[in-house]
Amino acid sequence: MEMEVWPFLALSLGVTGLVRLLPWGTERQRIVASLLVLLAFMCWAPFVLDNFRLFQMTRIAVLGLALLGLNILTGYNGQVSLGHGAFVLMGAYTVAVLLDRKEQLNLIDASPWPFWATIIVAGILAAAAGLVIGVPSLRLSGPYLAIATLAVMISFPIIVRKYGAFTGGSQGLGFSRPPQPPFLEDLISREAWMYFLCLLVLVVMVLLGWNLLRGQFGRALQAVRDSEVAAAAMGIDVARVKVLAFVISAFYGGVAGALLGLISGIVNPDTVDIVQSINYLAGIVIGGLASIMGSIIGAAALVFIPSDAAKVVAKLPILSSDVVTRAPGAIQGAVVIVVMLLMPYGVAGVLHRLARLRLDQIAARWREAPALLSRSLQRASWTWDIRPWARHGPGTGHSPREGVVGRGQGNLPTQQPREDPTKGGQ
Amino acid sequence: MLRLDRVTAAYGPIVALREVSLEVEAGSVVTLLGANGAGKTSTLRVISGLLRPQSGVVEYEGERIDRLSPDRIVRLGIAQVPEGRQLFSQLTVRENLELGAYLRRDRAGIRQDLERVFNYFPILAQRQKQAAGSLSGGEQQMLAIGRALMARPRLLLLDEPSLGLAPLVTREIFRIIHAINEQEGLTVLLVEQNARLALDIARKGYVLETGRVVLSDLADNLRRNEEVRRSYLGY
Amino acid sequence: MHGPLSALLQAGVFLAPKPWDDPRLFGEQIVLGLATGAVYALVALAIVLIYRSTDIINFAQSEMAMFGTFAMWSIWLSGVPFFSNPWALLVLAGLFGLGLGAVVERVVIRPVEGKPLLTIVVVTLGLFLLLNSVATWIWAQGELPKSFPSPLSVLKAVDIGFANIPQHHLLIFGVGVATMVLLGLLFNYTKLGLAMRATAQNPLAARLMGINVGNMLTLGWALSGTLGGISGALIAPVLSLHPAFMLSVLLYAFAAAVLGGLNSVPGAVVGGFIIGVAENLLGTYTPHAILGPEMKLPLALMLLVAILLVRPTGLLGERAVRRV
């Protein structure tokens, strides 16, 4: 059975959404059930998608992991980094050096490493690098931090090229991708094996991340993001939390890089370039800041927009297909702009609002839908204001500081926005 | 001169003003009293065009102004001294005053008004070249008032001029506001937490509570009003 | 002395040219650095102009400049009398940038005004992609890179006493400095400039003064587009024209803007010149075997990061006031 990727995704997400909204059981049960359904569909994917789409799905899993790492740092902790790609690249190189057939790195003994061990080593090395970068970064914030991390990202490939003895220079390192374990050999292809490997690692890391972020540490991360002074006053060790955010984020990046290396079989300085590293930031903003689900959605956007946006737009009668075929990037850029225009708080924010609805309540709410929509959008724009380096917007009179929160109009008999939609999808 | 008729306004889902009506007569000082969040500042924001009312009418000298942009309203002769002063803190005192006259084109008149402001606030003349942010709180408030006067307004909106100031400085500033009103006949709408001082120089007052006008009367009557005494005067 | 270190020393790995061996070369490196530094300073100024009034880092800055430079290239090729003169092209590049900046602000940025900053930054990334792709589509057919005309010569050098400098580099320096002086005059001695500074500092109060804040923001983007356009036309004869030719300039300009302090106009100028000169010196006077010209970008960036660690808001940037 073969399926196109869009019907497949529509089917799997549709069923997942239905399970999520069904009026049975507790909220928690519904969430767990829907995630299990989604996982089942994702396990079905290799058997219905063609190899190109399957490879795209594999990349989404890898990229989702990388974006989750960046989201922990930027979305949850408010430290904007443009250099996350450096950790990913580092993870990829770790795997390549350890698995390289030419055994260039004779420092370690030449017997081949098991591939799963290289993933762990890559994560740990990246985490160590995260520590090295995270500590000095304590002194920087906002765009200064962003540009400093970008400097790291710019320098890394150049350094790798210059010192080619270990890294293979511009050509990079090649190695054979790990074969499927014997008991799976007859069941699935090499591509499917790569996909399942990445999916497995993603699921494990998401569970770890979810466990970490929903608890005290997650609250500390966000408290530091919202106000370092207030967080310190509550007894949070701000410096420790910020460095830890860097370390954990780098760990995720390193593991993602390791997978990226494993699925490609070759690693060179262009495996992750500057533009991609900057795109990671675009990915989490499009997907949704401070949201695990948003990270994965962002990864899907980064993979599917370049491959499909132009094709979809070409079918619309509004543009001559000439533009679409010869300037696909223009369509991609326009799609990014339009998505941000329609969903300034990312896709996850919109989905989270949808998840709030219960099927049995939708009918009742339908009549007041327009008012509800405008009110909820307004409310979102009050509460959901992650602006790590914000003073406030240009005198619009719409920013919460000028408008409501700062004016302390707490005694008004209206509902104060309490729930933070950013925390959705965990 | 200024009339608000059943004005309702909101920040997003949060309603700040509910059918507020009030009137300011030319040449008088009118005060708005109320606790934090009662809607005093929102009223001023509606008048100066920073907040668009959902319904109701704002009329200034017989003209509707509730759909005008802030710069149009400044042009009509309404200047606001915002809460927290909102100076351009890295610009000099002189530049701040010049910005007050941003919309004016008459150089001679601007120079004249500069003299007038320095007359009321001699300290500002001494500090012309200093960054506004380096002034003391009282001086900053004087600069904020001076800046508003530079627009040569006919109606001055004052938002909590006493905020964060020592009692002595506050009294000095109120004395000058009173003097400007007496000597030039400048109409003043004064928002103030310090009800006693405000009622001293005002002719008329409105009391706001959770976005509604709950009481309005002459200042003398308000001062004697049992409710006002208990809630806002504290005796 | 034994061991790997002495072996490296004997192999001459750490050998580097010394500035005093060839004073003319040193002089040339400094002046050439000042010339490219002027371009970095212009682009850094463009970034700072937008950042200090809106807190947005405009990633599309380089592509706006690239787009304008390609448009100038088309005019040059068309051979229209007067306009295709390289001097006129410099002026036209500025005017084109002015218009492009204003259009971008009105059409792309205005609709997301007041949204979270990162959302707006991502919009500028989308714009980057869009402009780059459209430019590739329109202009990048056939041979790349394209050559761009200079009013003077890129090859012919002038002896300025202590160094031989290509004519065009002197032009870059001169036009760059003149542009900065004009900008300084605009900001410090005109009412419009005062209004722009006021808007950047306190938009709310600016509105109360009757300043049309929206227009000031548009003007800020327009001015920033002008600076980008001029810098593109200035550097294009050196780098030659290519859809990605401004990207490296943008990265250096980021470094310059951050080095000087993102909200400081003089800081951007100082930062630009420092980065330009440092880049040349670090490339020339470090041991070529282990560092050298290929490593000049990482070295300049490491210098930047080191300075930032000492002064976290740049050399001339004001300390961020942390509001509680």
mmCIF file of C-alpha atoms in Angstrom, chain A residues 1-5 8 41 44-50 54:
data_model
loop_
_atom_site.group_PDB
_atom_site.id
_atom_site.type_symbol
_atom_site.label_atom_id
_atom_site.label_comp_id
_atom_site.label_asym_id
_atom_site.label_seq_id
_atom_site.Cartn_x
_atom_site.Cartn_y
_atom_site.Cartn_z
ATOM 1 C CA MET A 1 0.000 0.000 0.000
ATOM 2 C CA GLU A 2 1.395 3.349 -1.040
ATOM 3 C CA MET A 3 0.223 6.716 0.117
ATOM 4 C CA GLU A 4 1.130 10.280 -0.613
ATOM 5 C CA VAL A 5 2.550 12.060 2.379
ATOM 6 C CA PHE A 8 -1.076 10.239 5.244
ATOM 7 C CA PHE A 41 0.699 6.134 12.730
ATOM 8 C CA TRP A 44 3.179 2.793 10.037
ATOM 9 C CA ALA A 45 4.785 5.512 7.904
ATOM 10 C CA PRO A 46 7.704 3.494 6.454
ATOM 11 C CA PHE A 47 5.294 0.980 5.005
ATOM 12 C CA VAL A 48 3.179 3.477 3.097
ATOM 13 C CA LEU A 49 5.495 6.321 2.110
ATOM 14 C CA ASP A 50 7.985 6.274 -0.724
ATOM 15 C CA LEU A 54 10.378 8.621 4.295
#
